[in-house]
Short mmCIF file of C-alpha atoms in Angstrom, two decimals:
data_model
loop_
_atom_site.label_atom_id
_atom_site.label_comp_id
_atom_site.label_asym_id
_atom_site.label_seq_id
_atom_site.Cartn_x
_atom_site.Cartn_y
_atom_site.Cartn_z
CA MET L 1 0.05 -0.03 0.03
CA PHE L 2 2.75 2.44 0.94
CA LEU L 3 4.63 1.62 -2.25
CA LEU L 4 1.54 2.34 -4.32
CA LEU L 5 1.14 5.75 -2.43
CA PHE L 6 4.74 6.56 -3.17
CA SER L 7 4.71 5.61 -6.76
CA ARG L 8 1.52 7.63 -7.44
CA THR L 9 2.99 10.62 -5.62
CA VAL L 10 6.33 10.63 -7.43
CA GLY L 11 4.78 9.96 -10.76
CA ALA L 12 2.70 13.14 -10.55
CA MET L 13 5.68 15.37 -9.49
CA PRO L 14 7.85 17.39 -11.79
CA LEU L 15 11.42 16.41 -12.06
CA ALA L 16 12.82 19.21 -9.76
CA SER L 17 10.44 18.21 -6.95
CA THR L 18 11.27 14.44 -7.33
CA LEU L 19 14.97 15.28 -7.03
CA ARG L 20 14.31 17.46 -4.05
CA MET L 21 12.31 14.65 -2.40
CA ALA L 22 15.20 12.12 -3.04
CA LEU L 23 17.69 14.50 -1.53
CA LEU L 24 15.51 15.16 1.41
CA ALA L 25 15.03 11.49 2.06
CA LEU L 26 18.81 10.99 1.75
CA LEU L 27 19.74 13.80 4.18
CA TRP L 28 17.04 12.80 6.80
CA GLY L 29 17.71 9.09 6.48
CA SER L 30 21.46 9.56 6.76
CA GLY L 31 20.98 11.25 10.13
CA PHE L 32 21.15 7.77 11.88
CA LEU L 33 24.51 7.16 10.21
CA TRP L 34 25.98 10.39 11.33
CA ILE L 35 24.90 9.85 14.83
CA LYS L 36 26.50 6.41 14.91
CA LEU L 37 29.72 7.76 13.40
CA ALA L 38 29.89 10.57 15.93
CA LEU L 39 29.29 8.09 18.82
CA ASN L 40 31.91 5.67 17.51
CA HIS L 41 34.45 8.50 17.24
CA GLY L 42 34.36 9.98 20.74
CA LEU L 43 31.24 12.14 21.15
CA SER L 44 28.64 11.56 23.85
CA PRO L 45 24.80 11.65 23.20
CA LEU L 46 24.49 15.13 24.87
CA GLN L 47 27.26 16.57 23.01
CA ILE L 48 25.82 15.38 19.68
CA THR L 49 22.44 16.87 20.67
CA VAL L 50 23.91 20.25 21.63
CA THR L 51 25.98 20.55 18.53
CA ARG L 52 23.36 19.52 16.05
CA CYS L 53 20.79 21.78 17.61
CA ALA L 54 23.07 24.83 17.68
CA LEU L 55 24.27 24.30 14.07
CA GLY L 56 20.71 23.61 12.84
CA ALA L 57 19.52 26.85 14.59
CA ALA L 58 22.30 28.72 12.94
CA VAL L 59 21.22 27.61 9.50
CA LEU L 60 17.58 28.50 10.10
CA LEU L 61 18.40 31.83 11.67
CA ALA L 62 20.46 32.71 8.58
CA THR L 63 17.62 31.59 6.33
CA ALA L 64 15.00 33.48 8.25
CA LEU L 65 17.06 36.64 8.05
CA ALA L 66 17.52 36.09 4.25
CA VAL L 67 13.77 35.83 3.59
CA ARG L 68 13.01 38.54 6.28
CA GLN L 69 11.03 36.33 8.67
CA ARG L 70 10.95 38.04 12.08
CA LEU L 71 11.51 36.03 15.21
CA PRO L 72 8.53 35.88 17.69
CA ARG L 73 8.67 38.39 20.49
CA ASP L 74 5.76 37.60 22.70
CA ARG L 75 6.37 35.54 25.93
CA ARG L 76 3.50 33.22 25.26
CA THR L 77 5.00 31.95 21.98
CA TRP L 78 8.40 31.56 23.57
CA ALA L 79 6.85 29.53 26.46
CA HIS L 80 5.20 27.16 23.89
CA LEU L 81 8.55 26.94 22.00
CA LEU L 82 10.40 25.88 25.17
CA VAL L 83 7.95 22.96 25.70
CA ALA L 84 8.01 22.03 22.02
CA ALA L 85 11.91 22.25 21.98
CA PHE L 86 12.13 19.80 24.89
CA PHE L 87 9.75 17.14 23.53
CA CYS L 88 10.54 17.60 19.74
CA ASN L 89 14.30 18.19 19.90
CA ALA L 90 16.32 17.88 23.12
CA LEU L 91 14.66 14.74 24.50
CA PRO L 92 14.27 12.66 21.30
CA PHE L 93 17.71 13.75 19.94
CA THR L 94 19.37 12.56 23.05
CA TYR L 95 17.35 9.36 23.11
CA PHE L 96 18.44 8.51 19.50
CA SER L 97 22.01 8.98 20.48
CA ILE L 98 21.71 6.95 23.68
CA GLY L 99 19.90 4.19 21.75
CA GLU L 100 22.36 4.06 18.87
CA GLN L 101 25.15 3.22 21.38
CA THR L 102 23.91 -0.26 21.48
CA VAL L 103 21.48 -0.57 18.44
CA ASP L 104 22.38 -0.41 14.74
CA SER L 105 21.67 2.82 12.81
CA GLY L 106 19.37 0.99 10.37
CA THR L 107 17.23 -0.47 13.18
CA ALA L 108 17.03 3.08 14.79
CA GLY L 109 15.58 4.33 11.49
CA VAL L 110 13.03 1.57 11.49
CA LEU L 111 11.90 2.27 15.08
CA ASN L 112 11.67 5.99 14.22
CA ALA L 113 9.09 5.17 11.63
CA THR L 114 6.60 4.27 14.52
CA THR L 115 6.07 7.96 15.23
CA PRO L 116 2.80 8.25 13.44
CA LEU L 117 1.38 5.30 15.21
CA TRP L 118 2.10 6.87 18.60
CA SER L 119 0.69 10.10 17.29
CA LEU L 120 -2.61 8.50 16.39
CA LEU L 121 -2.79 6.56 19.66
CA LEU L 122 -2.09 9.74 21.69
CA GLY L 123 -4.76 11.60 19.75
CA LEU L 124 -7.27 8.93 20.49
CA LEU L 125 -6.39 8.93 24.22
CA LEU L 126 -6.67 12.65 24.48
CA GLY L 127 -9.94 12.84 22.34
CA THR L 128 -8.30 15.19 19.75
CA ASP L 129 -8.48 12.62 16.95
CA ARG L 130 -11.73 11.65 15.14
CA PRO L 131 -13.07 8.10 15.80
CA LEU L 132 -11.16 5.30 14.13
CA SER L 133 -12.46 3.91 10.90
CA ARG L 134 -12.00 0.14 10.23
CA ALA L 135 -9.03 0.87 7.95
CA ARG L 136 -7.22 3.12 10.44
CA LEU L 137 -7.91 0.67 13.28
CA THR L 138 -6.33 -2.08 11.12
CA GLY L 139 -3.42 0.17 10.41
CA LEU L 140 -2.80 0.93 14.04
CA LEU L 141 -2.96 -2.71 15.10
CA LEU L 142 -0.88 -3.79 12.14
CA GLY L 143 1.83 -1.09 12.97
CA PHE L 144 2.12 -2.22 16.49
CA ALA L 145 2.26 -5.80 15.41
CA GLY L 146 5.21 -4.79 13.30
CA VAL L 147 6.92 -3.21 16.39
CA LEU L 148 6.37 -6.42 18.32
CA LEU L 149 7.89 -8.36 15.50
CA ILE L 150 10.95 -6.06 15.52
CA PHE L 151 11.45 -6.40 19.32
CA ALA L 152 10.71 -10.12 19.39
CA PRO L 153 10.57 -10.44 23.12
CA TRP L 154 10.02 -14.20 22.72
CA GLN L 155 13.56 -14.50 21.47
CA ARG L 156 16.77 -14.31 23.35
CA ALA L 157 18.22 -12.51 20.23
CA GLY L 158 15.38 -10.03 20.21
CA LEU L 159 15.74 -6.26 20.49
CA MET L 160 14.25 -5.99 24.00
CA THR L 161 17.09 -3.86 25.27
CA GLY L 162 17.56 -0.46 26.93
CA GLY L 163 18.90 1.04 23.72
CA ALA L 164 15.91 -0.12 21.72
CA LEU L 165 13.44 1.18 24.23
CA ALA L 166 15.29 4.59 24.23
CA LEU L 167 14.69 4.72 20.44
CA LEU L 168 11.10 3.92 20.93
CA GLY L 169 11.00 6.58 23.67
CA ALA L 170 12.22 9.19 21.16
CA ALA L 171 9.38 8.19 18.72
CA VAL L 172 6.85 8.64 21.63
CA SER L 173 8.43 12.04 22.48
CA TYR L 174 7.89 13.18 18.91
CA ALA L 175 4.19 12.19 19.11
CA VAL L 176 3.83 14.17 22.34
CA ALA L 177 5.55 17.20 20.69
CA PHE L 178 3.38 17.07 17.54
CA ALA L 179 0.22 16.97 19.63
CA TYR L 180 1.40 19.97 21.69
CA MET L 181 2.59 21.82 18.58
CA GLY L 182 -0.59 21.14 16.66
CA ARG L 183 -2.54 22.74 19.51
CA HIS L 184 -0.26 25.76 20.27
CA LEU L 185 2.07 26.47 17.27
CA THR L 186 -0.11 25.78 14.10
CA GLY L 187 -0.66 28.18 11.33
CA ARG L 188 2.34 30.40 11.76
CA ASP L 189 3.25 32.59 8.89
CA ALA L 190 6.98 32.36 9.45
CA PRO L 191 8.01 28.74 10.00
CA MET L 192 11.74 29.28 9.84
CA ALA L 193 11.58 32.12 12.28
CA VAL L 194 9.65 29.96 14.64
CA SER L 195 11.77 26.85 14.14
CA ALA L 196 15.12 28.72 14.73
CA PRO L 197 14.32 29.86 18.28
CA GLN L 198 12.90 26.29 18.98
CA LEU L 199 16.31 24.84 18.11
CA LEU L 200 17.96 27.46 20.14
CA ALA L 201 15.84 26.55 23.13
CA ALA L 202 16.71 22.86 22.57
CA THR L 203 20.31 23.71 22.59
CA GLY L 204 19.85 25.34 25.94
CA TRP L 205 17.88 22.27 27.34
CA ALA L 206 20.70 19.96 26.27
CA ALA L 207 23.49 22.30 27.48
CA LEU L 208 21.94 22.23 30.93
CA ALA L 209 22.43 18.60 31.22
CA LEU L 210 25.98 18.58 29.95
CA PRO L 211 27.59 19.06 33.38
CA VAL L 212 25.78 16.07 34.69
CA GLY L 213 25.65 13.74 31.74
CA GLY L 214 28.05 15.06 29.19
CA SER L 215 31.09 13.15 30.41
CA GLY L 216 29.07 10.06 31.32
CA PHE L 217 28.61 8.94 27.82
CA GLY L 218 31.83 9.98 26.16
CA SER L 219 35.19 11.73 26.40
CA GLY L 220 33.94 15.37 25.98
CA PHE L 221 34.83 18.10 23.51
CA GLY L 222 38.55 18.17 22.94
CA GLY L 223 39.01 14.95 24.76
CA ALA L 224 41.47 12.27 23.59
CA GLY L 225 38.52 10.17 22.25
CA VAL L 226 37.18 12.67 19.85
CA ASP L 227 38.72 12.75 16.37
CA MET L 228 38.13 14.44 13.13
CA THR L 229 35.58 11.88 11.80
CA GLY L 230 33.38 12.46 14.81
CA LEU L 231 33.49 16.31 14.47
CA VAL L 232 32.76 16.08 10.70
CA ALA L 233 29.87 13.69 11.34
CA VAL L 234 28.16 15.88 13.90
CA THR L 235 28.74 18.92 11.77
CA VAL L 236 27.08 17.32 8.77
CA LEU L 237 24.26 16.20 11.04
CA GLY L 238 23.67 19.69 12.31
CA ILE L 239 23.99 21.72 9.20
CA PHE L 240 22.62 19.39 6.55
CA GLY L 241 20.55 16.75 8.56
CA THR L 242 18.97 19.30 10.78
CA GLY L 243 19.05 22.79 9.25
CA VAL L 244 19.16 22.23 5.42
CA THR L 245 16.54 19.52 5.49
CA PHE L 246 13.96 21.98 6.95
CA HIS L 247 14.44 24.46 4.09
CA LEU L 248 14.15 21.58 1.52
CA ASN L 249 11.00 20.28 3.22
CA TYR L 250 9.53 23.77 3.36
CA ARG L 251 10.21 24.16 -0.44
CA LEU L 252 8.71 20.78 -1.26
CA ILE L 253 5.48 21.50 0.66
CA ALA L 254 5.12 24.87 -0.98
CA ASP L 255 5.53 23.24 -4.43
CA GLU L 256 3.73 19.99 -4.04
CA GLY L 257 1.65 20.07 -0.85
CA ALA L 258 2.01 18.48 2.63
CA THR L 259 0.64 15.01 1.44
CA SER L 260 3.34 14.66 -1.24
CA ALA L 261 5.95 15.86 1.19
CA ALA L 262 4.85 13.37 3.82
CA THR L 263 5.70 10.52 1.32
CA VAL L 264 9.36 11.14 2.08
CA GLY L 265 8.83 9.47 5.51
CA TYR L 266 8.27 6.08 3.88
CA LEU L 267 11.94 6.29 2.47
CA LEU L 268 13.65 7.05 5.77
CA PRO L 269 13.96 3.60 7.28
CA VAL L 270 14.93 2.19 3.92
CA VAL L 271 17.68 4.86 3.49
CA SER L 272 18.86 4.24 7.05
CA ILE L 273 19.20 0.45 6.56
CA ALA L 274 20.90 0.91 3.19
CA LEU L 275 23.42 3.38 4.58
CA GLY L 276 24.15 1.27 7.68
CA ALA L 277 24.86 -1.70 5.55
CA LEU L 278 27.03 0.12 3.05
CA PHE L 279 29.17 2.13 5.40
CA LEU L 280 28.99 0.44 8.83
CA ASP L 281 28.72 -3.18 7.63
CA GLU L 282 25.50 -3.58 9.57
CA ARG L 283 23.53 -6.68 9.02
CA VAL L 284 19.87 -6.22 9.63
CA GLY L 285 17.98 -9.50 9.90
CA PHE L 286 14.93 -10.67 8.05
CA ARG L 287 12.82 -10.22 11.09
CA VAL L 288 13.54 -6.44 11.34
CA ILE L 289 12.99 -6.02 7.62
CA ALA L 290 9.68 -7.76 7.85
CA GLY L 291 8.70 -5.70 10.92
CA MET L 292 9.60 -2.49 8.96
CA VAL L 293 7.34 -3.62 6.07
CA VAL L 294 4.52 -4.25 8.54
CA VAL L 295 4.98 -0.99 10.30
CA LEU L 296 5.05 1.08 7.14
CA ALA L 297 1.99 -0.78 5.89
CA GLY L 298 0.16 0.05 9.07
CA VAL L 299 1.21 3.74 8.84
CA ALA L 300 -0.16 3.89 5.36
CA LEU L 301 -3.50 2.62 6.51
CA THR L 302 -3.66 5.14 9.36
CA ARG L 303 -3.17 8.12 6.94
CA PRO L 304 -6.27 10.08 6.50
CA ARG L 305 -7.60 10.17 2.91
CA ARG L 306 -7.70 13.72 1.49
CA ALA L 307 -9.34 14.89 -1.77
CA GLY L 308 -6.33 16.88 -2.90
CA THR L 309 -2.59 17.47 -2.29
CA GLY L 310 -2.42 21.10 -3.15
CA ALA L 311 0.09 23.20 -1.53
CA GLY L 312 -2.55 25.55 0.07
CA PRO L 313 -2.16 29.09 0.67
CA GLY L 314 1.08 28.90 2.55
CA PRO L 315 3.01 26.55 4.82
CA GLY L 316 2.99 26.91 8.56
CA VAL L 317 4.58 25.18 11.41
CA SER L 318 2.45 22.24 12.53
CA ALA L 319 2.72 19.00 14.20
CA GLY L 320 1.98 16.65 11.67
CA PRO L 321 4.91 14.70 9.83
CA GLY L 322 1.98 12.71 9.32
CA ALA L 323 2.41 13.56 12.70
CA SER L 324 5.92 12.50 12.35
CA ALA L 325 9.28 13.46 13.09
CA GLY L 326 11.80 14.13 10.86
CA PRO L 327 15.17 14.79 11.07
CA GLY L 328 14.78 17.37 12.47
CA VAL L 329 13.02 20.52 11.68
CA GLY L 330 9.71 19.40 11.25
CA ALA L 331 8.82 15.95 11.12
CA GLY L 332 7.70 16.42 7.71
CA PRO L 333 7.28 12.95 6.54
CA GLY L 334 4.27 11.04 7.61
CA VAL L 335 6.48 8.37 8.90
CA GLY L 336 8.52 9.91 11.50
CA ALA L 337 11.04 12.29 12.35
CA GLY L 338 14.16 11.60 10.88
CA PRO L 339 17.27 13.40 11.99
CA GLY L 340 16.39 16.84 11.49
CA VAL L 341 15.02 19.63 13.46
CA GLY L 342 12.29 17.93 14.27
CA ALA L 343 12.87 14.22 13.95
CA GLY L 344 15.10 12.45 13.76
CA ALA L 345 17.80 10.77 13.44
CA GLY L 346 15.38 11.59 13.87
CA ALA L 347 15.02 14.65 14.02
CA GLY L 348 12.23 17.78 14.41
CA VAL L 349 10.70 21.12 14.68
CA GLY L 350 7.41 19.77 13.53
CA ALA L 351 5.95 18.79 10.31
CA LEU L 352 4.85 21.37 7.98
CA THR L 353 1.45 21.44 6.50
CA PRO L 354 -0.47 23.83 4.37
CA ARG L 355 -1.48 26.79 6.52
CA ARG L 356 -4.81 26.29 8.42
CA THR L 357 -6.60 27.70 11.38
CA ALA L 358 -5.61 26.30 14.81
CA PRO L 359 -7.74 23.24 15.69
CA PRO L 360 -10.47 23.70 18.32
CA ARG L 361 -9.30 23.36 21.81
CA PRO L 362 -9.78 19.80 22.99
CA PRO L 363 -11.11 18.90 26.28
CA GLU L 364 -8.68 18.72 29.17
CA PRO L 365 -7.63 15.13 29.91
CA ALA L 366 -8.74 13.73 33.27
CA ALA L 367 -6.19 14.03 36.09
#
C-alpha cells in the first residue's frame, strides 16, 4: 500500500520536486548514520544533541534573516517553544544517540518510523483525533504488530534492550511534541523564524544537562577520544541533517503540498538500513526487515484520505509529519522524524502542513 502511495505521488511530480524529495530522504535518512559515526568517534549523546541543535539553529536563523522572517517576540509563543523544544528536539535527539550506542543505525531508522502510530494513539487517548475507521484501526494494530515483530521479546536474540526502548521513547516523544505543537504552534506565517528559536531553546535544554551527563557517555569536547571523523559527522548532522532539511521540506511542501512531502517518510527507514549496511557493515536480519514492512503498511493505512494534495495558501509550522518527526526541523514525513530539526535521526521542529486555522481546543484530559 505504501509503495503504491509513493509511486503515485512521485509519478505526479515534476523532475525538480522529485529530485528534491530524493535529496530530502537521503539527508534525513542519513542522520542515523552520522549519529552512529559521531558516537563511534568520541562524542557523547548530549554533545551530539547540543551541537546539532546549535548548528541547525544557525542555518535556520540565517535563512529566516535572508527571507526577512521576524523571530517571535511575545512571551507566550516563547513559552510554547520551550515545551516544544524539549519534547521535539532535546529529548528525542538525546534518546536517539543513547539508543544508537547499542542498536544499529538501520534499526534506529525503522523504530523511528513508528512515530505516526504513537501520534494516532495519543490523539485517541486525548480525544483530539476523530473516531477510528475500520481501515485506520487495522493500520494501528498492524503497525504495533510490526513493532512487536521487531522487538521479538520471545527470542533471546530479540531487541528488548535499553537502547531499543530509548529509540522507541524518542518516537513517543515526537508524538507528544506534535500533539502539543498542533494545539499551540499551528498556522504560523514564518515557519523558519519559529523553528530557529525552537532549536536554540533545545540547545539550551541539552546544554543544561552537559555538566551532569556530558562526560558520562563520552570523552567530552577536545578529549582524547574525539577525532576528526566524529567532528565532521556531527557537523554534517547539524548543518545538513537538521538545518538544510527543513528548508528543503519547506520548499517541497510549498511546491507539491504536505501530502506529497509526507511521502518522504516512507523512504527514511529504507535509507537508514541501506546506509548502515554500506558504510557500517551492519547486518539487519529478516525479522527487522519484515517488521519494517508491516509498520510502514500500518502507517499507510492510518493516513487520513484527502481529496487533494495542493500546497495550500502557505506553509506553517504544525505538528504533523503525518504527525511524524523528521530529522529534524519538522517531522515532515508522515512516517517519523528523521534526524532533522524535528525528527530525527530523527529529528524535528514539527511537520509542516499547508496553513490552516488552529484546531479547536480539545477537552482537558482527566487528572
